[in-house]
Tab-separated table of C-alpha atoms and ligand atoms in Angstrom:
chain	number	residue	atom	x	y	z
A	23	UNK	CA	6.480	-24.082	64.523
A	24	UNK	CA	8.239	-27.403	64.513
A	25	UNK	CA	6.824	-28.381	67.465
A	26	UNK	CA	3.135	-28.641	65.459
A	27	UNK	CA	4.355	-29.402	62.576
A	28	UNK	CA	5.539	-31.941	64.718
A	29	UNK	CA	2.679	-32.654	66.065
A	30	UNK	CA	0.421	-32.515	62.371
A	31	UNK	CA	2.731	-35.429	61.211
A	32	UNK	CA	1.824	-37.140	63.923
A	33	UNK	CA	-1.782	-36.837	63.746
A	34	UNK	CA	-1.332	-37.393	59.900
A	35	UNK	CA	0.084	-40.701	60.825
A	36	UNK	CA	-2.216	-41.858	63.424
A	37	UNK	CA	-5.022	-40.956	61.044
A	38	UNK	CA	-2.981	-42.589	57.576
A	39	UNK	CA	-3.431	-45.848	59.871
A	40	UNK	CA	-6.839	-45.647	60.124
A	41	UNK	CA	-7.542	-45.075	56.775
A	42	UNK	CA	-8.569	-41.425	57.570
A	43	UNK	CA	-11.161	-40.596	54.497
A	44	UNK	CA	-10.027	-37.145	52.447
A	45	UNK	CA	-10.088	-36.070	48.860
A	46	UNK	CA	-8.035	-33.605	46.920
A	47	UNK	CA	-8.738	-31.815	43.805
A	48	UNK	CA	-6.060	-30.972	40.803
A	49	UNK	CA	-5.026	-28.669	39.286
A	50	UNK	CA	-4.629	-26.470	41.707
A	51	UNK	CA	-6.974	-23.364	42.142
A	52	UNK	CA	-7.461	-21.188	40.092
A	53	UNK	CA	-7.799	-23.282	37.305
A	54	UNK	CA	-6.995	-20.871	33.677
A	55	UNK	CA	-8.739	-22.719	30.889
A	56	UNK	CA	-7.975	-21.699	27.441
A	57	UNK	CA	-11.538	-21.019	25.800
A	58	UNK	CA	-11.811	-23.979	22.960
A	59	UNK	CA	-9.546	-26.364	24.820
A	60	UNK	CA	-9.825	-29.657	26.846
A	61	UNK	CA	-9.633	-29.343	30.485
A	62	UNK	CA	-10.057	-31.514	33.268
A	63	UNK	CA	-10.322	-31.401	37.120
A	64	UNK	CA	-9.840	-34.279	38.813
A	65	UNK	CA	-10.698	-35.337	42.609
A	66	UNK	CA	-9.133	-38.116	44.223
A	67	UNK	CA	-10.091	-39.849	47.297
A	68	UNK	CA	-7.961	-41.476	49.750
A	69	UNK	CA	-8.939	-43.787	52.836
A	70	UNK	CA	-12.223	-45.033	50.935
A	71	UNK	CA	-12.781	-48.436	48.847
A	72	UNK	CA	-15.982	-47.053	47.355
A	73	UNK	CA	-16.112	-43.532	47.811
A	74	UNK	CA	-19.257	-42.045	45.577
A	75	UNK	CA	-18.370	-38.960	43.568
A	76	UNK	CA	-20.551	-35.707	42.857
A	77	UNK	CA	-20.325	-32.403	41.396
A	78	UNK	CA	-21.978	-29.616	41.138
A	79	UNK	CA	-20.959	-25.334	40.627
A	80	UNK	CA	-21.650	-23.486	43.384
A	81	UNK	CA	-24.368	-21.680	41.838
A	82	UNK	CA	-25.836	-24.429	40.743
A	83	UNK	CA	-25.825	-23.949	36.792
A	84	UNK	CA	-25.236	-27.240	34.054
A	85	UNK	CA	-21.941	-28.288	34.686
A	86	UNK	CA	-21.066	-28.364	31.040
A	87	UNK	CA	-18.957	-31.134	31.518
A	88	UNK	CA	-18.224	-34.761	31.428
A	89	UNK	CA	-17.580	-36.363	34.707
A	90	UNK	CA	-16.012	-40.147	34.365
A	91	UNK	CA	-15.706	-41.750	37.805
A	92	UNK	CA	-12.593	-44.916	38.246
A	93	UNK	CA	-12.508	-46.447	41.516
A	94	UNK	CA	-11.369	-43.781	43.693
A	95	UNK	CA	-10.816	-40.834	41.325
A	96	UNK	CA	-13.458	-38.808	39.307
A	97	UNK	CA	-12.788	-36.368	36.423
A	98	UNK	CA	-14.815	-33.825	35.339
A	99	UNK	CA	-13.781	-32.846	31.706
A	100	UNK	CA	-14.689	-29.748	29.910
A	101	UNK	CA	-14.534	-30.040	26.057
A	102	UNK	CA	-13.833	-27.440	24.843
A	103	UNK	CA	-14.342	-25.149	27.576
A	104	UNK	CA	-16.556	-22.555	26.966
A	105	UNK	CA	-17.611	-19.227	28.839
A	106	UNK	CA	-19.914	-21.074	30.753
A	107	UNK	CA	-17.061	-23.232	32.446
A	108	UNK	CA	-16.232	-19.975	34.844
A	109	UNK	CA	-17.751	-21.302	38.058
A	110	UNK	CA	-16.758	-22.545	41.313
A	111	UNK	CA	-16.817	-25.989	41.157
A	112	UNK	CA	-17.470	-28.254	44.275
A	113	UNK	CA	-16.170	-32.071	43.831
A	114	UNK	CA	-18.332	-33.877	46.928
A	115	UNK	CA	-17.326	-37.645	48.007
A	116	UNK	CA	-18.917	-39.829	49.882
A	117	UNK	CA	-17.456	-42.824	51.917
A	118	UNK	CA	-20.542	-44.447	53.710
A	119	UNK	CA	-21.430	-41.528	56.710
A	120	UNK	CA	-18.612	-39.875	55.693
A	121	UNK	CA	-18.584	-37.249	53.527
A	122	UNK	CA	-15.642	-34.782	52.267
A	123	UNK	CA	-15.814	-31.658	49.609
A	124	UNK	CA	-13.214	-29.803	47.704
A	125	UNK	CA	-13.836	-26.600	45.941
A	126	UNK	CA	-12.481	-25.279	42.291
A	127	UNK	CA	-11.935	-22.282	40.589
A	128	UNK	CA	-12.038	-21.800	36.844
A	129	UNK	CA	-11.577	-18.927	35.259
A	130	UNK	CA	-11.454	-18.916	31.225
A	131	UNK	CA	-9.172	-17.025	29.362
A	132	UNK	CA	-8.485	-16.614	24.724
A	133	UNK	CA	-5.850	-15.909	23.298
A	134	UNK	CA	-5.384	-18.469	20.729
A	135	UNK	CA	-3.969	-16.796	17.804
A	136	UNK	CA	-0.764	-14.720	16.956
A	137	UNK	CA	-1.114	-11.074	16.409
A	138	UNK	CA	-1.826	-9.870	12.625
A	139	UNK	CA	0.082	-7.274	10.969
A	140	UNK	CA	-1.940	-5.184	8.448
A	141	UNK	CA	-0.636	-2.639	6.250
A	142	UNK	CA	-2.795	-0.760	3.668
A	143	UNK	CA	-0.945	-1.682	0.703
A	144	UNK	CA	3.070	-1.200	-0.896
A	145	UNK	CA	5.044	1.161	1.778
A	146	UNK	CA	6.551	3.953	-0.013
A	147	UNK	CA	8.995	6.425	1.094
A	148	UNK	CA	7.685	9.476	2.358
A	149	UNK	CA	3.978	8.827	2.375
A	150	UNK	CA	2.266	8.118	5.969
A	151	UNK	CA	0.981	4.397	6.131
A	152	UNK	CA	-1.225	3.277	9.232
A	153	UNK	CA	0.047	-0.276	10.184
A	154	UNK	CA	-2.562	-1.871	12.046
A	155	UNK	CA	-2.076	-5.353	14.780
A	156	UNK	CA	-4.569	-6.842	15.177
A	157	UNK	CA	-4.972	-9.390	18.275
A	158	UNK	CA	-8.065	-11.881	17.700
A	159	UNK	CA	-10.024	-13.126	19.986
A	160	UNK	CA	-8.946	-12.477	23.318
A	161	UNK	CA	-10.486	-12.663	26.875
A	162	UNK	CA	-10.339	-10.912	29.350
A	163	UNK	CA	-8.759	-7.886	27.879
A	164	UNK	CA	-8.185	-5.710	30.088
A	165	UNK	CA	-5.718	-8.245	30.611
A	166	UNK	CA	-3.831	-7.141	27.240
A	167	UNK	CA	-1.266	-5.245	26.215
A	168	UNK	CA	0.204	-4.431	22.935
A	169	UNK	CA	3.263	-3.249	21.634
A	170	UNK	CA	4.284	-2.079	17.901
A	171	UNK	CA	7.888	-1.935	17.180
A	172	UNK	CA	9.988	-0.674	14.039
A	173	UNK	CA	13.774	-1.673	14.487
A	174	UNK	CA	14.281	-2.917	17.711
A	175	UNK	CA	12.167	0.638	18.351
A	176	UNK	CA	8.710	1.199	20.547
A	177	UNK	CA	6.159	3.177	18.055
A	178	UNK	CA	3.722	2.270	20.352
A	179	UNK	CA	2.260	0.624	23.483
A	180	UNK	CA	-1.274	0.407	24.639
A	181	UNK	CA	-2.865	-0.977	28.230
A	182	UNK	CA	-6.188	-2.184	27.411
A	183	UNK	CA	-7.672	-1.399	30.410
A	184	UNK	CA	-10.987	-0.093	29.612
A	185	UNK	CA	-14.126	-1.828	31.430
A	186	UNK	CA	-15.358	-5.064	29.883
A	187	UNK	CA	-19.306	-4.825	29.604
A	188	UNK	CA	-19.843	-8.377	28.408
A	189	UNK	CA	-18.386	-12.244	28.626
A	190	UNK	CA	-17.141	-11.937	24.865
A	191	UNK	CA	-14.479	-12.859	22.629
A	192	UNK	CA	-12.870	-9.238	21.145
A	193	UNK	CA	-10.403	-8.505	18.497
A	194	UNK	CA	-7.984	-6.022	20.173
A	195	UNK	CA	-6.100	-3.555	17.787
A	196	UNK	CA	-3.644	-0.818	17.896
A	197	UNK	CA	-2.941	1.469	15.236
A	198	UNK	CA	0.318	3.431	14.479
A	199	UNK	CA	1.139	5.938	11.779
A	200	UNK	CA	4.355	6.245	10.280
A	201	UNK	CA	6.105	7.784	7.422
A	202	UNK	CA	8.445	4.936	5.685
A	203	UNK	CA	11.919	6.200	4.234
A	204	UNK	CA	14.523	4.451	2.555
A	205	UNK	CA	16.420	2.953	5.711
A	206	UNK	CA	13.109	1.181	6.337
A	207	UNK	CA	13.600	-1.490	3.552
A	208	UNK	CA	14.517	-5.047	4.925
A	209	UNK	CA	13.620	-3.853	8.772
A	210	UNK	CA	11.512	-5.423	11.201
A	211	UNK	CA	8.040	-4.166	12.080
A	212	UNK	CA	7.235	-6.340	15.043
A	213	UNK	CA	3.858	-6.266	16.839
A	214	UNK	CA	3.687	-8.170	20.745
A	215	UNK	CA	0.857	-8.687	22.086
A	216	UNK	CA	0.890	-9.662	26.293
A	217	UNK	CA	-2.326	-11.267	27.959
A	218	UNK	CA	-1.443	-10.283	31.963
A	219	UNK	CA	-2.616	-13.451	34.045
A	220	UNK	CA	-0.404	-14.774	36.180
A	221	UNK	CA	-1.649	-17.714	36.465
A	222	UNK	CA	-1.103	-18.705	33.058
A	223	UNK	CA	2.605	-20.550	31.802
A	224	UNK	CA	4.595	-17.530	31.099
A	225	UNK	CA	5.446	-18.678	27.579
A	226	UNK	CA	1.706	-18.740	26.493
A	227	UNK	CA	1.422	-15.254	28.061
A	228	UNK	CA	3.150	-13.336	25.206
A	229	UNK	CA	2.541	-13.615	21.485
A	230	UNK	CA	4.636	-12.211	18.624
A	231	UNK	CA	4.558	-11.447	14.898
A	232	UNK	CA	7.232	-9.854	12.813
A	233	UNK	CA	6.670	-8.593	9.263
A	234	UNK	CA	10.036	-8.125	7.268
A	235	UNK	CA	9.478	-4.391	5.805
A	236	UNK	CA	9.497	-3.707	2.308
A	237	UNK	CA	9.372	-0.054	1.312
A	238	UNK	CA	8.937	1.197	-2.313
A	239	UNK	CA	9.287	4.513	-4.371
A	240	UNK	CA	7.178	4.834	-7.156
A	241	UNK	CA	9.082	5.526	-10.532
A	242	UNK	CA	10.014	9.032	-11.274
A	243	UNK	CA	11.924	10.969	-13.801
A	244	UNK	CA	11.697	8.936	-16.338
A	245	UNK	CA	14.259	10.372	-19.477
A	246	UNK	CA	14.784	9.156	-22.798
A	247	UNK	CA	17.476	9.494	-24.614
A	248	UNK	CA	17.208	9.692	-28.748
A	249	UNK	CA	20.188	8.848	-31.217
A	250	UNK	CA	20.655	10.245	-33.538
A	251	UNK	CA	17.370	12.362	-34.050
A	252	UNK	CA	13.586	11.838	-33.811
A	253	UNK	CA	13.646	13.205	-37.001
A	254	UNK	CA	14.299	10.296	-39.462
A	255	UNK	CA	14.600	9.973	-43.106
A	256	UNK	CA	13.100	6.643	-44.596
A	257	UNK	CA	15.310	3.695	-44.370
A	258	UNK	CA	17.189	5.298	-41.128
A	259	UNK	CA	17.417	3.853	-37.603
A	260	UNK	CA	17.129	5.359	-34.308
A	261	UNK	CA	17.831	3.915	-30.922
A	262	UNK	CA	16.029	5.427	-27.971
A	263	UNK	CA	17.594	4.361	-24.607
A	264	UNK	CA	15.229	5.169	-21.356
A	265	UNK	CA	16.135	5.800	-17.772
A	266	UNK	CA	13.354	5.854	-15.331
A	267	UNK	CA	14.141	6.085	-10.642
A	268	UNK	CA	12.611	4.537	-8.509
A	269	UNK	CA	12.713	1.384	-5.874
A	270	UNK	CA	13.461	-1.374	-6.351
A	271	UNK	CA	14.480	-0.001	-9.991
A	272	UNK	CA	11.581	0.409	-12.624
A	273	UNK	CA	11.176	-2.264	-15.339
A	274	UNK	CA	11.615	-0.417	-18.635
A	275	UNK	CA	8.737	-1.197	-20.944
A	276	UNK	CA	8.356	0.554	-24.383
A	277	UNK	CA	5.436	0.689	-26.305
A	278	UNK	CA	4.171	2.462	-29.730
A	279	UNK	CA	0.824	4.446	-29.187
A	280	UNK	CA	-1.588	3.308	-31.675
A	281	UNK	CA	-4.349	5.667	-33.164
A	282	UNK	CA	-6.913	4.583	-31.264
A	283	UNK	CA	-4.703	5.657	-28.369
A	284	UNK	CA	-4.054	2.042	-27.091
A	285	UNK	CA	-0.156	1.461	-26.570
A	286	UNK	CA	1.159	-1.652	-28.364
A	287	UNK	CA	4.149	-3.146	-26.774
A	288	UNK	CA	7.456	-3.288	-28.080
A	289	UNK	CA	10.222	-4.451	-25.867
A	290	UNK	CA	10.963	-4.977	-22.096
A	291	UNK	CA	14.784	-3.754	-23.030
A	292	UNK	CA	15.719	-0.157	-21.712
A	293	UNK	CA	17.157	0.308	-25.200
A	294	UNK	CA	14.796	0.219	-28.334
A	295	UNK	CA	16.750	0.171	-31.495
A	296	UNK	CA	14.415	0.748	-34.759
A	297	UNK	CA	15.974	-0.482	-37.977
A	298	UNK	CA	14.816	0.443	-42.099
A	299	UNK	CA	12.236	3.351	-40.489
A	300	UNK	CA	9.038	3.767	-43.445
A	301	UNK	CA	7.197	6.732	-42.845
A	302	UNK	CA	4.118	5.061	-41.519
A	303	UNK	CA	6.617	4.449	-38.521
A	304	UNK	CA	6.227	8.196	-37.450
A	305	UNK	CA	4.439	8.717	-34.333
A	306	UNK	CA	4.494	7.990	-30.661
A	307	UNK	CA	6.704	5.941	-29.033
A	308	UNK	CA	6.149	5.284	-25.152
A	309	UNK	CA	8.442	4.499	-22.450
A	310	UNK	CA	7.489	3.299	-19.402
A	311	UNK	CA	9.005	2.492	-15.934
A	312	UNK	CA	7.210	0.355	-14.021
A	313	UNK	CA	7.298	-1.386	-9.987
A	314	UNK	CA	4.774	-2.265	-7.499
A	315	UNK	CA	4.156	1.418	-6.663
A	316	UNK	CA	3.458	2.616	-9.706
A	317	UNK	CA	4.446	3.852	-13.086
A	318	UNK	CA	5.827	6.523	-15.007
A	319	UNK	CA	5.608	7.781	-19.384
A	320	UNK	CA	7.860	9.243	-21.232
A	321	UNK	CA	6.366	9.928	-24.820
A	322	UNK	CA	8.747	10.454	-27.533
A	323	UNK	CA	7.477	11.353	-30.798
A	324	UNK	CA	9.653	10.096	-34.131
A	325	UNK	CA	8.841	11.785	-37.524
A	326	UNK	CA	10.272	9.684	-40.399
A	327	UNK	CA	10.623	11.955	-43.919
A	328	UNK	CA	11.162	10.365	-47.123
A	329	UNK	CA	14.379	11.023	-48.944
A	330	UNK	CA	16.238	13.241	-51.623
A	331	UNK	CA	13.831	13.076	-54.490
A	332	UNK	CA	11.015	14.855	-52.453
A	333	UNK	CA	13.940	17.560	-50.878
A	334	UNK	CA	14.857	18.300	-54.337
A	335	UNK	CA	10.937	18.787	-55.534
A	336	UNK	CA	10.617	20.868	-52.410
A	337	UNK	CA	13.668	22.726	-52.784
A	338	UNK	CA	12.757	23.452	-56.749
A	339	UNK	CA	9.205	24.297	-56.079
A	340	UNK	CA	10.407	26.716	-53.392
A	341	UNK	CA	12.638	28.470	-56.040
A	342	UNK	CA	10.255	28.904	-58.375
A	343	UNK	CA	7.917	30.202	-56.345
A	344	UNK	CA	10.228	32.683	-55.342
A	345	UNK	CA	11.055	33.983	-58.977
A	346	UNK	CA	7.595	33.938	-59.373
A	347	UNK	CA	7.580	36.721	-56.551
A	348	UNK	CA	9.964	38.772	-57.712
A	349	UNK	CA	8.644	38.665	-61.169
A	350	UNK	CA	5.721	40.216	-59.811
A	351	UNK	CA	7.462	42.925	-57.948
A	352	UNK	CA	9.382	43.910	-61.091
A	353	UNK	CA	6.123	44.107	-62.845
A	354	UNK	CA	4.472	45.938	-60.099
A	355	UNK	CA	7.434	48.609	-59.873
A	356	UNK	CA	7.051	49.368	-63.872
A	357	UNK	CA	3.400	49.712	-63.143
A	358	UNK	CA	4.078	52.275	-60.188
A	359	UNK	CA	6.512	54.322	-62.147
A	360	UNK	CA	4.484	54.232	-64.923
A	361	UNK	CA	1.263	55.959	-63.418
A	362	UNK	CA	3.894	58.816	-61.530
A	363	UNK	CA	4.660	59.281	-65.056
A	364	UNK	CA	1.290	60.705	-66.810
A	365	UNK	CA	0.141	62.249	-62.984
A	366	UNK	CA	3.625	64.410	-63.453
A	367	UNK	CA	2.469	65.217	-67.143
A	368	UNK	CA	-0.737	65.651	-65.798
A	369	UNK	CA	0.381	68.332	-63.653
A	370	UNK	CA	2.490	70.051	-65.821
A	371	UNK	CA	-0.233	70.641	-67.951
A	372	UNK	CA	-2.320	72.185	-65.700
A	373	UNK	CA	-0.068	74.282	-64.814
A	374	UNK	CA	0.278	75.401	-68.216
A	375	UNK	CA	-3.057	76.242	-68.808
A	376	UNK	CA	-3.454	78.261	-65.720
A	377	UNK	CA	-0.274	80.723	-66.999
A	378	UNK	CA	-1.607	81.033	-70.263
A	379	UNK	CA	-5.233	82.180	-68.776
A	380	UNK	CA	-3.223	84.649	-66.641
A	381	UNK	CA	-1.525	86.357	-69.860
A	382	UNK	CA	-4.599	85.818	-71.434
A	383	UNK	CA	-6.460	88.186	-68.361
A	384	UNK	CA	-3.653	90.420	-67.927
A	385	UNK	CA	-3.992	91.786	-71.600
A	386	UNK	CA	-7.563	92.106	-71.304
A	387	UNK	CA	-6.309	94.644	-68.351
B	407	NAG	C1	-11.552	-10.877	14.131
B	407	NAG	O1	-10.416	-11.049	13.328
B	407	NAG	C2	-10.490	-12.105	12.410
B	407	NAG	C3	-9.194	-12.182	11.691
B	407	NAG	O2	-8.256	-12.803	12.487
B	407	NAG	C4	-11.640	-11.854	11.459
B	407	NAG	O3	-11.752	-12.917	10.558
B	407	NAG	C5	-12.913	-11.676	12.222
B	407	NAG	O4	-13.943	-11.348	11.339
B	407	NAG	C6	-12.761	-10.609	13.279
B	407	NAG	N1	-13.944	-10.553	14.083
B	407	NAG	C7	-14.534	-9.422	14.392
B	407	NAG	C8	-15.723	-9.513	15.274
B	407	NAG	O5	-14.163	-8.345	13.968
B	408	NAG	C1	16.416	13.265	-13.061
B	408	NAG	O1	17.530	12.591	-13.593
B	408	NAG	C2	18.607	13.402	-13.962
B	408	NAG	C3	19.633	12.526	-14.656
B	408	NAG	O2	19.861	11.364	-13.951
B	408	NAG	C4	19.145	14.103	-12.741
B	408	NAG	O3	20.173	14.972	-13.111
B	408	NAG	C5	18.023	14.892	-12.084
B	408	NAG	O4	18.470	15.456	-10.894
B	408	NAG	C6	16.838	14.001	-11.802
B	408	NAG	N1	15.723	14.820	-11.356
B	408	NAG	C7	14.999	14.479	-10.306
B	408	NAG	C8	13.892	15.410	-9.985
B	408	NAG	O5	15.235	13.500	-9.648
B	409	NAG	C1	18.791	-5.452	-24.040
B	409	NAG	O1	19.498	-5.169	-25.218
B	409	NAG	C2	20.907	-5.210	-25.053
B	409	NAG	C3	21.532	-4.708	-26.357
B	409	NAG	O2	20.713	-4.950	-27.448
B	409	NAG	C4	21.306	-6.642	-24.703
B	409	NAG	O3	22.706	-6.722	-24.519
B	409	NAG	C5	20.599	-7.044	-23.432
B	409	NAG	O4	20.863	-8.401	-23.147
B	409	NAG	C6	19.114	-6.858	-23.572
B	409	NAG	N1	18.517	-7.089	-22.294
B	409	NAG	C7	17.421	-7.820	-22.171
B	409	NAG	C8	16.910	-7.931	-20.785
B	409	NAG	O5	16.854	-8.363	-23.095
């Protein structure tokens, strides 16, 4: 091995002294170019003053390209590069008779954008959400893969290795289904997505997006507590004091339901307090706890009564009436006893008759 090693240099020299004619092409091959970006391949000559520059793909399609030639380099630069930029390109110089070629690969590659986490709406505990990740744009991919984690946990990981029928830019997804709880709140839902080329700078290889959990639970059990009574005389006060669960904890809201069924509002304070009640202020009176998931009603109903004077009337028309009942059962009594009365007279002087028409009969005998 040394010994032509040995020898190369020496050739190399002999031939470095004769201004030996040669060209070299950069970067090296394969060239990954990033669909959308600049790129540029550049062939140098060495051991020429002139040398004459020409390119061309190997299949001979457009170059779709710029070539700029400077003395004894020439660059061909592809902006943006484009799916049509996937050739084998051949840089040829010329130095008088002599005449040296250098090929290039370029492959094209996307994956321009971080992943995209999508989630249907407000997570809340104990109801199944599909988080989606979305990867736009990529090529090739059955180059990707992509991973969802929850916590530092795999959900999910998919190999997209299914056949690619066409040169085309794809949005790559993966879909997992999870049921939030509590614990969830505040974690990390963290999608990766990996585009497998080797040829490509390791930290452009692997893209990441992390979405900061928020879980909710609608509000529930929503109670309201009444002192002292819903039942009110005029001039009173009541405070109503409402509790409602959920996460993060419900706004209170309390509202007055009108007739027309629309709910005015009244306060944003858990505790109403109602002061110098008329009657008109009897009716509904609606509590409600509200978050981002949702809402829940409590409907309390207040019933304000005027005062004393109208008791009394009530209390006085009530007694009357009721003397006026039993007058009527005396009355009705009499009228009973009276009528067993003449029927018992009635009777007795039937029965009268009849004996005397017996003795009457027998002395005919
Ligand atoms: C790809 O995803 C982007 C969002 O990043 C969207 O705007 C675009 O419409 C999607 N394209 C296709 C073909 O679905
Ligand atoms: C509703 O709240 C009350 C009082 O806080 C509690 O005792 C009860 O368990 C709760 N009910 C439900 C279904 O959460
Ligand atoms: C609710 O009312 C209470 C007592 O009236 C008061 O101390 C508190 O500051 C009020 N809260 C709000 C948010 O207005």
């Amino acid at each position: 091995m040394e010994g032509i090693s040995g020898a190369l240099t020496l050739l190399w020299m002999v031939f470095a002294a004769s201004q030996a004619f040669k060209i070299e092409i950069s970067p090296d091959s394969p060239v990954m170019a990033p669909i959308g970006a600049s790129v540029s391949l550049t062939c140098r000559a060495t051991g020429c003053e002139a040398p004459a520059f020409s390119w061309r793909t190997q299949i001979d399609s457009p170059l779709n390209g710029k070539v700029r030639n400077a003395g004894s380099t020439s660059t061909l630069t592809m902006d943006p590069v484009s799916f049509e930029n996937e050739h084998s390109y051949l840089c040829t110089a010329t130095c008088g008779a002599r005449k040296a070629e250098r090929g290039i690969e370029v492959q094209v590659y996307s994956f321009p954008k971080d992943p995209e986490i999508h989630l249907p709406g407000p997570l809340q505990v104990g109801q199944p959400v599909t988080a989606t990740c979305l990867v736009p744009d990529v090529y090739p991919f059955d180059r990707l893969e992509i991973d969802l984690l929850k916590d530092n946990r795999l959900l999910k990981n998919q190999e997209f290795l299914e056949p690619m029928e066409s040169k085309s830019l794809k949005n790559m997804s993966l879909e997992v289904t999870f049921t939030p709880t509590r614990e969830d709140m505040g974690k990390a839902l963290v999608c990766r997505a990996m585009l497998h080329i080797n040829e490509v700078d390791a930290e452009l290889r692997e893209r990441e997006t992390t979405k900061e959990l928020q879980v909710y639970v609608s509000p529930k059990n929503t109670t309201v507590s009444v002192s002292p009574s819903t039942r009110l005389q005029e001039g009173g006060s009541v405070t109503m004091t409402c509790a409602s669960e959920g996460l993060p904890a419900p706004q209170i809201l309390w509202s007055r339901k009108l007739d027309n069924g629309n709910l005015q509002p009244l306060s944003g304070n858990a505790t109403l307090t109602l002061i110098a009640m008329r009657m008109e202020d009897s009716g509904i009176y609606v509590c409600a706890g509200v978050n981002l998931a949702g809402e829940d009603r409590k409907e309390v109903e207040l019933l304000v009564q005027v005062r004393s004077l109208n008791f009394l009337k009530e209390e006085k028309e009530e007694e009357e009436e009721k003397q006026e009942e039993e007058k009527e059962e005396e009355e009705e009594k009499q009228e009973e006893e009276k009528e067993e009365e003449e029927e018992k007279q009635e009777e007795e002087k039937q029965e009268e008759e009849e004996k005397q028409e017996e003795e009457k009969e027998e002395e005919e005998d």
